[in-house]
CSV table of C-alpha atoms and ligand atoms in Angstrom, one decimal:
chain,number,residue,atom,x,y,z
A,581,MET,CA,-3.3,56.3,38.9
A,582,ASN,CA,-1.0,55.5,41.7
A,583,ILE,CA,1.6,52.6,41.5
A,584,LYS,CA,-0.7,50.0,42.9
A,585,GLU,CA,-3.4,50.9,40.4
A,586,ILE,CA,-1.1,51.0,37.4
A,587,ASP,CA,0.4,47.6,38.5
A,588,GLY,CA,-3.1,46.2,39.0
A,589,LYS,CA,-4.1,47.3,35.5
A,590,TYR,CA,-1.0,46.4,33.5
A,591,VAL,CA,1.0,43.7,35.3
A,592,ALA,CA,-0.2,40.1,34.8
A,593,ASN,CA,-2.3,38.8,37.7
A,594,THR,CA,0.2,36.2,38.9
A,595,TYR,CA,0.9,37.7,42.3
A,596,SER,CA,-1.2,38.7,45.3
A,597,ARG,CA,1.1,41.5,46.5
A,598,PHE,CA,1.3,42.9,50.0
A,599,PRO,CA,-0.2,46.4,50.0
A,600,VAL,CA,3.0,48.4,50.1
A,601,VAL,CA,5.2,50.1,47.4
A,602,LEU,CA,8.8,49.7,48.3
A,603,THR,CA,11.2,52.2,47.0
A,604,LYS,CA,14.7,51.8,48.5
A,605,GLY,CA,16.7,50.1,51.1
A,606,LYS,CA,20.1,49.6,52.7
A,607,GLY,CA,21.1,46.3,54.3
A,608,SER,CA,18.1,44.9,56.1
A,609,LEU,CA,16.2,48.2,56.3
A,610,ILE,CA,13.7,48.8,53.5
A,611,TYR,CA,11.6,51.9,53.0
A,612,ASP,CA,8.2,52.4,51.3
A,613,GLU,CA,6.9,55.3,49.2
A,614,ASN,CA,5.8,57.1,52.4
A,615,GLY,CA,9.2,56.8,54.0
A,616,LYS,CA,8.1,54.2,56.5
A,617,GLU,CA,11.0,51.9,57.6
A,618,TYR,CA,10.8,48.1,57.7
A,619,ILE,CA,13.2,45.5,59.0
A,620,ASP,CA,13.4,42.9,56.3
A,621,LEU,CA,13.2,39.2,57.4
A,622,GLY,CA,12.6,38.0,53.9
A,623,SER,CA,15.5,39.3,51.8
A,624,GLY,CA,13.6,39.1,48.5
A,625,ILE,CA,12.9,35.4,49.2
A,626,ALA,CA,16.5,34.5,50.2
A,627,VAL,CA,18.0,36.5,47.4
A,628,ASN,CA,19.6,39.6,49.0
A,629,SER,CA,22.2,37.5,50.9
A,630,PHE,CA,24.0,40.5,52.3
A,631,GLY,CA,20.9,42.7,52.4
A,632,VAL,CA,20.0,45.5,49.9
A,633,SER,CA,22.7,47.4,48.1
A,634,ASP,CA,25.6,46.0,50.1
A,635,GLU,CA,28.6,48.3,49.4
A,636,GLU,CA,31.1,45.7,48.4
A,637,TRP,CA,28.6,43.9,46.1
A,638,LYS,CA,27.5,47.1,44.6
A,639,ASN,CA,31.0,48.2,43.8
A,640,ALA,CA,31.8,44.8,42.2
A,641,VAL,CA,28.6,45.0,40.1
A,642,ILE,CA,29.3,48.7,39.0
A,643,ALA,CA,32.8,47.9,38.0
A,644,GLN,CA,31.6,45.1,35.8
A,645,LEU,CA,28.8,47.4,34.4
A,646,ASP,CA,31.5,49.8,33.4
A,647,ALA,CA,33.7,47.2,31.9
A,648,LEU,CA,31.4,44.8,30.0
A,649,PRO,CA,27.8,44.3,31.0
A,650,HIS,CA,26.9,41.6,28.4
A,651,ILE,CA,28.5,39.9,25.4
A,652,SER,CA,27.0,36.4,25.0
A,653,ASN,CA,28.4,32.9,25.5
A,654,LEU,CA,30.1,33.0,22.2
A,655,TYR,CA,33.1,34.5,23.9
A,656,PHE,CA,35.1,33.9,27.1
A,657,THR,CA,34.7,36.3,29.9
A,658,GLU,CA,36.6,36.5,33.2
A,659,PRO,CA,33.7,36.7,35.8
A,660,CYS,CA,32.0,33.6,34.4
A,661,ALA,CA,35.2,31.5,34.4
A,662,ARG,CA,36.3,32.7,37.8
A,663,LEU,CA,32.9,32.1,39.4
A,664,ALA,CA,32.7,28.5,37.9
A,665,GLN,CA,36.2,27.9,39.3
A,666,MET,CA,35.2,29.2,42.7
A,667,LEU,CA,32.1,27.1,42.8
A,668,CYS,CA,33.9,23.9,41.9
A,669,GLU,CA,36.8,24.5,44.3
A,670,ARG,CA,34.4,25.1,47.2
A,671,THR,CA,32.1,22.2,46.4
A,672,GLY,CA,34.1,19.4,44.8
A,673,MET,CA,31.9,19.6,41.7
A,674,LYS,CA,33.6,19.5,38.3
A,675,LYS,CA,31.7,21.8,36.0
A,676,VAL,CA,29.0,24.5,36.1
A,677,PHE,CA,26.3,25.6,33.7
A,678,PHE,CA,24.9,29.1,34.3
A,679,GLY,CA,21.3,30.1,33.7
A,680,ASN,CA,19.2,32.9,35.1
A,681,SER,CA,16.9,31.3,37.7
A,682,GLY,CA,16.2,28.4,39.9
A,683,ALA,CA,13.8,26.8,37.4
A,684,GLU,CA,16.5,27.0,34.7
A,685,ALA,CA,19.1,25.5,37.0
A,686,ASN,CA,16.7,22.6,37.6
A,687,GLU,CA,15.9,22.3,33.9
A,688,CYS,CA,19.6,21.9,33.3
A,689,ALA,CA,19.9,19.3,36.1
A,690,ILE,CA,17.0,17.3,34.6
A,691,LYS,CA,18.5,17.5,31.1
A,692,ALA,CA,22.0,16.5,32.4
A,693,ALA,CA,20.6,13.5,34.3
A,694,ARG,CA,18.6,12.3,31.3
A,695,ARG,CA,21.5,12.7,28.9
A,696,TRP,CA,23.8,11.0,31.4
A,697,SER,CA,21.5,8.0,31.4
A,698,PHE,CA,21.1,8.0,27.7
A,699,LEU,CA,24.8,8.0,27.1
A,700,LYS,CA,25.4,5.3,29.7
A,701,LYS,CA,22.4,3.0,29.6
A,702,GLY,CA,20.7,3.9,26.3
A,703,LYS,CA,17.1,5.0,25.8
A,704,GLY,CA,14.4,4.6,28.3
A,705,HIS,CA,16.0,5.2,31.7
A,706,SER,CA,14.6,8.7,32.0
A,707,THR,CA,12.4,8.7,35.0
A,708,ILE,CA,13.3,11.0,37.9
A,709,ILE,CA,12.0,10.4,41.4
A,710,THR,CA,11.2,13.6,43.3
A,711,LEU,CA,9.5,14.0,46.6
A,712,LYS,CA,5.9,15.0,47.5
A,713,ASN,CA,5.6,18.5,48.9
A,714,SER,CA,8.7,19.6,46.9
A,715,PHE,CA,9.0,22.7,44.8
A,716,HIS,CA,11.3,22.8,41.8
A,717,GLY,CA,10.0,25.8,39.7
A,718,ARG,CA,7.4,27.2,37.4
A,719,THR,CA,8.3,26.0,33.9
A,720,VAL,CA,6.2,23.1,32.5
A,721,THR,CA,9.0,20.6,33.2
A,722,THR,CA,9.9,21.9,36.7
A,723,LEU,CA,6.2,22.0,37.6
A,724,ALA,CA,6.1,18.3,36.6
A,725,ALA,CA,9.1,17.7,38.8
A,726,THR,CA,7.3,19.5,41.7
A,727,GLY,CA,5.6,16.9,43.9
A,728,GLN,CA,2.4,18.7,44.6
A,729,ASP,CA,-0.9,17.8,42.9
A,730,SER,CA,-2.1,21.4,43.2
A,731,PHE,CA,0.5,22.4,40.6
A,732,HIS,CA,-0.6,19.7,38.1
A,733,THR,CA,-4.1,20.8,37.3
A,734,GLU,CA,-4.2,23.5,34.7
A,735,PHE,CA,-1.1,23.5,32.4
A,736,GLY,CA,-1.1,20.0,31.0
A,737,PRO,CA,0.1,18.1,29.1
A,738,PHE,CA,3.2,18.1,31.4
A,739,THR,CA,6.7,16.6,30.7
A,740,GLU,CA,6.5,12.9,31.4
A,741,GLY,CA,8.9,10.9,33.5
A,742,PHE,CA,8.5,12.2,37.1
A,743,VAL,CA,7.2,10.0,40.0
A,744,TYR,CA,6.8,11.2,43.5
A,745,ALA,CA,8.0,9.5,46.7
A,746,GLU,CA,6.9,10.3,50.3
A,747,PRO,CA,9.5,12.5,52.1
A,748,ASP,CA,11.3,10.7,54.9
A,749,ASP,CA,9.9,7.4,53.7
A,750,LEU,CA,12.8,5.4,52.2
A,751,GLU,CA,10.5,2.4,51.4
A,752,SER,CA,8.4,4.6,49.0
A,753,VAL,CA,11.6,5.7,47.2
A,754,LYS,CA,12.8,2.1,46.9
A,755,ARG,CA,9.4,1.0,45.6
A,756,LEU,CA,9.5,3.7,42.8
A,757,ALA,CA,13.1,2.9,42.0
A,758,ASP,CA,12.1,-0.8,41.5
A,759,GLU,CA,8.9,0.0,39.5
A,760,ASN,CA,10.4,2.6,37.1
A,761,ALA,CA,13.4,2.8,34.7
A,762,CYS,CA,15.0,5.7,36.5
A,763,CYS,CA,18.1,8.0,36.0
A,764,ALA,CA,18.0,10.1,39.2
A,765,ILE,CA,16.5,11.1,42.5
A,766,MET,CA,15.9,14.8,43.0
A,767,LEU,CA,15.3,16.5,46.4
A,768,GLU,CA,15.4,19.6,48.5
A,769,LEU,CA,17.1,18.9,51.8
A,770,VAL,CA,14.9,21.5,53.4
A,771,GLN,CA,11.6,21.7,51.5
A,772,GLY,CA,11.2,25.5,51.3
A,773,GLU,CA,7.9,26.4,49.6
A,774,GLY,CA,6.5,23.1,51.0
A,775,GLY,CA,6.7,24.6,54.5
A,776,ILE,CA,10.3,24.5,55.7
A,777,HIS,CA,10.4,20.7,56.2
A,778,VAL,CA,13.9,19.5,57.0
A,779,LEU,CA,14.6,16.0,55.6
A,780,SER,CA,15.9,13.5,58.2
A,781,ARG,CA,19.5,12.5,58.1
A,782,ASP,CA,18.6,8.8,58.0
A,783,PHE,CA,16.3,9.3,55.1
A,784,VAL,CA,18.9,11.2,53.1
A,785,ASP,CA,21.6,8.6,53.9
A,786,GLY,CA,19.2,5.9,52.7
A,787,VAL,CA,18.5,7.8,49.4
A,788,VAL,CA,22.2,8.2,48.8
A,789,ALA,CA,22.9,4.5,49.4
A,790,LEU,CA,20.0,3.5,47.2
A,791,ALA,CA,21.2,5.7,44.4
A,792,GLU,CA,24.7,4.1,44.7
A,793,GLU,CA,23.2,0.6,44.6
A,794,LYS,CA,20.9,1.4,41.6
A,795,ASP,CA,23.4,3.6,39.7
A,796,LEU,CA,21.1,6.7,39.9
A,797,LEU,CA,22.2,10.3,40.2
A,798,VAL,CA,21.4,12.3,43.3
A,799,ILE,CA,20.3,15.8,42.3
A,800,VAL,CA,20.0,18.3,45.2
A,801,ASP,CA,17.9,21.4,44.6
A,802,GLU,CA,19.7,24.0,46.6
A,803,VAL,CA,18.0,27.0,44.9
A,804,GLN,CA,16.8,28.2,48.3
A,805,THR,CA,19.0,26.3,50.8
A,806,GLY,CA,22.3,27.2,49.0
A,807,ASN,CA,24.9,29.9,49.4
A,808,GLY,CA,25.0,30.0,53.2
A,809,ARG,CA,21.3,30.1,53.8
A,810,THR,CA,21.2,27.0,56.1
A,811,GLY,CA,24.4,27.7,58.0
A,812,ALA,CA,26.6,25.6,55.6
A,813,LEU,CA,27.8,26.9,52.2
A,814,TYR,CA,25.4,24.3,50.7
A,815,ALA,CA,23.0,22.3,52.8
A,816,TYR,CA,24.3,18.9,51.6
A,817,MET,CA,27.6,19.7,53.4
A,818,SER,CA,25.9,19.4,56.7
A,819,TYR,CA,24.4,16.1,55.6
A,820,GLY,CA,27.8,14.6,54.9
A,821,PHE,CA,27.5,13.5,51.3
A,822,THR,CA,28.4,14.8,47.9
A,823,PRO,CA,25.5,14.9,45.4
A,824,ASP,CA,26.0,14.2,41.7
A,825,ILE,CA,24.3,17.4,40.6
A,826,VAL,CA,23.5,20.6,42.6
A,827,SER,CA,21.2,23.3,41.4
A,828,THR,CA,21.3,26.7,43.0
A,829,ALA,CA,20.1,30.3,42.3
A,830,LYS,CA,18.2,32.7,44.7
A,831,GLY,CA,21.0,34.0,47.0
A,832,LEU,CA,23.9,33.2,44.6
A,833,ALA,CA,24.4,36.6,43.1
A,834,GLY,CA,23.1,38.6,46.1
A,835,GLY,CA,20.2,40.3,44.2
A,836,LEU,CA,20.9,39.7,40.5
A,837,PRO,CA,19.3,36.9,38.5
A,838,LEU,CA,21.7,33.9,38.2
A,839,GLY,CA,21.2,30.2,38.4
A,840,ALA,CA,23.8,27.5,38.4
A,841,CYS,CA,23.8,23.8,37.8
A,842,LEU,CA,26.9,22.1,39.3
A,843,LEU,CA,27.9,18.8,37.8
A,844,GLY,CA,29.9,16.3,39.8
A,845,GLU,CA,32.3,13.7,38.7
A,846,LYS,CA,29.7,11.2,37.3
A,847,ALA,CA,27.8,13.9,35.4
A,848,GLU,CA,30.6,16.2,34.4
A,849,ASN,CA,30.4,15.2,30.7
A,850,ALA,CA,26.7,14.8,30.6
A,851,LEU,CA,26.4,18.0,28.6
A,852,ALA,CA,28.3,18.6,25.4
A,853,ALA,CA,28.6,21.6,23.0
A,854,GLY,CA,25.2,22.4,21.5
A,855,THR,CA,23.2,20.3,24.0
A,856,HIS,CA,22.2,23.2,26.2
A,857,GLY,CA,22.6,27.0,26.4
A,858,SER,CA,21.3,30.3,27.5
A,859,THR,CA,21.6,33.8,26.1
A,860,PHE,CA,22.0,35.6,29.4
A,861,GLY,CA,23.4,32.7,31.4
A,862,GLY,CA,26.7,33.5,33.1
A,863,ASN,CA,26.2,37.2,32.4
A,864,PRO,CA,29.3,39.1,33.5
A,865,VAL,CA,27.5,41.5,35.8
A,866,CYS,CA,25.6,38.7,37.6
A,867,CYS,CA,28.7,36.6,37.9
A,868,ALA,CA,30.7,39.6,39.3
A,869,GLY,CA,27.9,40.0,41.9
A,870,ALA,CA,28.1,36.3,42.7
A,871,ILE,CA,31.9,36.3,43.1
A,872,SER,CA,31.5,39.2,45.6
A,873,VAL,CA,28.9,37.2,47.6
A,874,LEU,CA,30.5,33.8,47.5
A,875,SER,CA,34.0,35.0,48.4
A,876,ARG,CA,32.6,36.4,51.6
A,877,ILE,CA,30.6,33.3,52.7
A,878,ASP,CA,33.4,31.9,54.9
A,879,GLU,CA,33.6,30.0,58.2
A,880,GLU,CA,33.2,33.2,60.2
A,881,LEU,CA,30.1,34.3,58.3
A,882,LEU,CA,28.5,30.8,58.6
A,883,ALA,CA,29.2,30.7,62.3
A,884,ALA,CA,27.4,34.0,62.6
A,885,VAL,CA,24.4,32.6,60.6
A,886,ASN,CA,24.2,29.7,63.0
A,887,GLU,CA,24.4,32.0,66.0
A,888,LYS,CA,21.6,34.2,64.7
A,889,SER,CA,19.6,31.0,63.9
A,890,ALA,CA,20.0,29.8,67.6
A,891,TYR,CA,19.0,33.3,68.8
A,892,ILE,CA,15.8,33.3,66.7
A,893,LYS,CA,14.9,29.8,67.8
A,894,SER,CA,15.5,30.7,71.5
A,895,ARG,CA,13.1,33.6,71.1
A,896,LEU,CA,10.4,31.5,69.5
A,897,GLU,CA,10.6,28.1,71.1
A,898,GLY,CA,8.0,27.9,73.9
A,899,ALA,CA,6.8,31.5,73.1
A,900,LYS,CA,3.1,32.3,73.3
A,901,GLY,CA,1.3,31.5,70.1
A,902,VAL,CA,4.0,29.3,68.6
A,903,LYS,CA,3.2,25.7,67.9
A,904,SER,CA,6.6,24.7,66.5
A,905,VAL,CA,9.7,26.0,64.8
A,906,SER,CA,11.5,24.2,61.9
A,907,GLY,CA,14.4,24.9,59.6
A,908,LEU,CA,18.1,25.3,59.5
A,909,GLY,CA,20.3,28.4,59.7
A,910,LEU,CA,18.4,31.4,58.5
A,911,MET,CA,15.7,29.4,56.7
A,912,LEU,CA,13.1,29.0,59.4
A,913,GLY,CA,9.4,28.2,59.6
A,914,ILE,CA,7.0,29.0,62.4
A,915,GLU,CA,3.7,27.0,62.9
A,916,CYS,CA,1.5,29.6,64.7
A,917,GLU,CA,-1.7,29.5,66.6
A,918,ARG,CA,-3.0,32.6,64.8
A,919,PRO,CA,-3.5,32.6,61.0
A,920,LYS,CA,-0.2,33.3,59.3
A,921,GLY,CA,-1.8,36.1,57.3
A,922,ASP,CA,-2.8,38.0,60.4
A,923,ILE,CA,0.8,37.8,61.8
A,924,ILE,CA,2.3,38.9,58.5
A,925,ALA,CA,-0.1,41.9,58.5
A,926,ASP,CA,0.6,42.8,62.1
A,927,CYS,CA,4.3,42.6,61.5
A,928,MET,CA,4.1,44.8,58.4
A,929,GLU,CA,2.0,47.4,60.3
A,930,ASN,CA,4.7,47.5,63.0
A,931,GLY,CA,7.6,47.7,60.5
A,932,VAL,CA,8.8,44.1,59.9
A,933,LEU,CA,8.6,42.1,56.7
A,934,VAL,CA,8.1,38.4,57.0
A,935,LEU,CA,7.1,35.7,54.5
A,936,SER,CA,5.0,32.6,54.5
A,937,ALA,CA,5.3,29.0,53.4
A,938,LYS,CA,2.2,26.8,53.4
A,939,THR,CA,0.6,27.3,56.8
A,940,LYS,CA,3.8,28.7,58.4
A,941,VAL,CA,5.4,32.1,58.8
A,942,ARG,CA,8.7,31.9,57.1
A,943,LEU,CA,11.9,33.8,58.0
A,944,LEU,CA,14.7,34.3,55.5
A,945,PRO,CA,16.7,37.3,56.8
A,946,ALA,CA,19.9,38.5,55.2
A,947,LEU,CA,22.8,36.4,56.3
A,948,THR,CA,24.4,39.6,57.6
A,949,ILE,CA,21.4,41.2,59.4
A,950,PRO,CA,22.8,43.2,62.3
A,951,MET,CA,22.0,41.7,65.7
A,952,GLU,CA,20.4,45.0,66.9
A,953,GLN,CA,17.9,44.9,63.9
A,954,LEU,CA,17.2,41.2,64.4
A,955,GLU,CA,16.4,41.8,68.1
A,956,ARG,CA,14.0,44.6,67.3
A,957,ALA,CA,12.3,42.6,64.6
A,958,MET,CA,11.9,39.6,66.9
A,959,ASP,CA,10.3,41.8,69.6
A,960,ILE,CA,7.7,42.8,67.0
A,961,LEU,CA,7.2,39.2,65.7
A,962,VAL,CA,7.0,37.6,69.1
A,963,ALA,CA,4.3,40.2,70.1
A,964,ALA,CA,2.3,39.5,66.9
A,965,LEU,CA,2.5,35.7,67.5
A,966,ALA,CA,1.3,36.1,71.1
A,967,LYS,CA,-1.6,38.5,70.3
B,1370,PLP,C1,12.5,29.4,44.3
B,1370,PLP,C2,12.8,27.9,44.1
B,1370,PLP,C3,12.8,27.4,42.7
B,1370,PLP,C4,12.5,28.3,41.5
B,1370,PLP,O1,13.4,29.3,41.4
B,1370,PLP,P1,13.1,30.5,40.3
B,1370,PLP,O2,14.3,31.4,40.4
B,1370,PLP,O3,11.8,31.2,40.8
B,1370,PLP,O4,12.8,29.9,39.0
B,1370,PLP,C5,13.2,26.1,42.5
B,1370,PLP,N1,13.5,25.3,43.6
B,1370,PLP,C6,13.4,25.7,44.9
B,1370,PLP,C7,13.8,24.8,46.0
B,1370,PLP,C8,13.1,27.1,45.1
B,1370,PLP,O5,13.0,27.5,46.4
């Protein structure tokens, strides 16, 4: 049996994979088992922040593999402590809990918000308002938090205490905040899996003011938008407010599994010893990778992300076969005239990897994709869109 056949026989049927077996890569160039080269505009779904096997990242990871790959959270380790410090210093948050994924970062955010309200207001203020069209993860609780009916059909009973407001409709958030005993409002500033929908500044300002008025926490899910992806270190920074809780994962460790839940001033003591934990969370190798990534996401790199974003938009806006372009930084969605699947297949045929989100083609290239490769990939994508 070849790899596709073995996978089809033994790996659970949860993915409809593209018909290629990828074997290696360097930066934004990926190779399949036949040696065919692809320019990668997906970076492992916003994970490979600096592309595949970035030298500096690799050296940091290898050094930590040599020193101490795992030891458990029963002991102090330097990478975990230093990464938490770095995250707090760069965000103004006060404390960090490390897990292994976006879903776990959100689980922690949900637990922290509920325990915060329990300590402050007593039992019963546990409802969290999330937005329709959101995506918060695949665990039973983060599926419940996800504001899409299609995720709520087959895995019940779900965790109670989530209600769903319309994105960009402040009145619907207000109504839910009045009707329910709430502890928090949770949102993605750019809805990623929901089709790269950028929330309006007015709406977000309104949500932040409402939360202040009602003494609710604002939780921002930056699992996809975080770590430089939208052209700011975290997307909330370009919206001009400070959330109470920030969850992040995907690009944080540049290709290793790491999630983080950042607790701001209000929520910093929401978790106490024994209330939460994770065996692998804060693993030294993953944290060493994250330190290497985060320490290089500076003003210069973010400016380059925004320049590349402007370049991509300039190639797409008004181009043949393009209905609209949405997104921030290097998190972009294209509403196309042709079916997205045909465009993805044509791109792959011609050596470019792109993703989809809902009806759109989605682009999430490495933050450091070289201009020459981006130009070549855009030539191929623009031709596929126009076909
Ligand atoms: C991907 C994603 C998640 C889930 O992350 P996992 O690491 O797959 O658990 C949660 N929220 C958002 C916004 C995401 O994009």
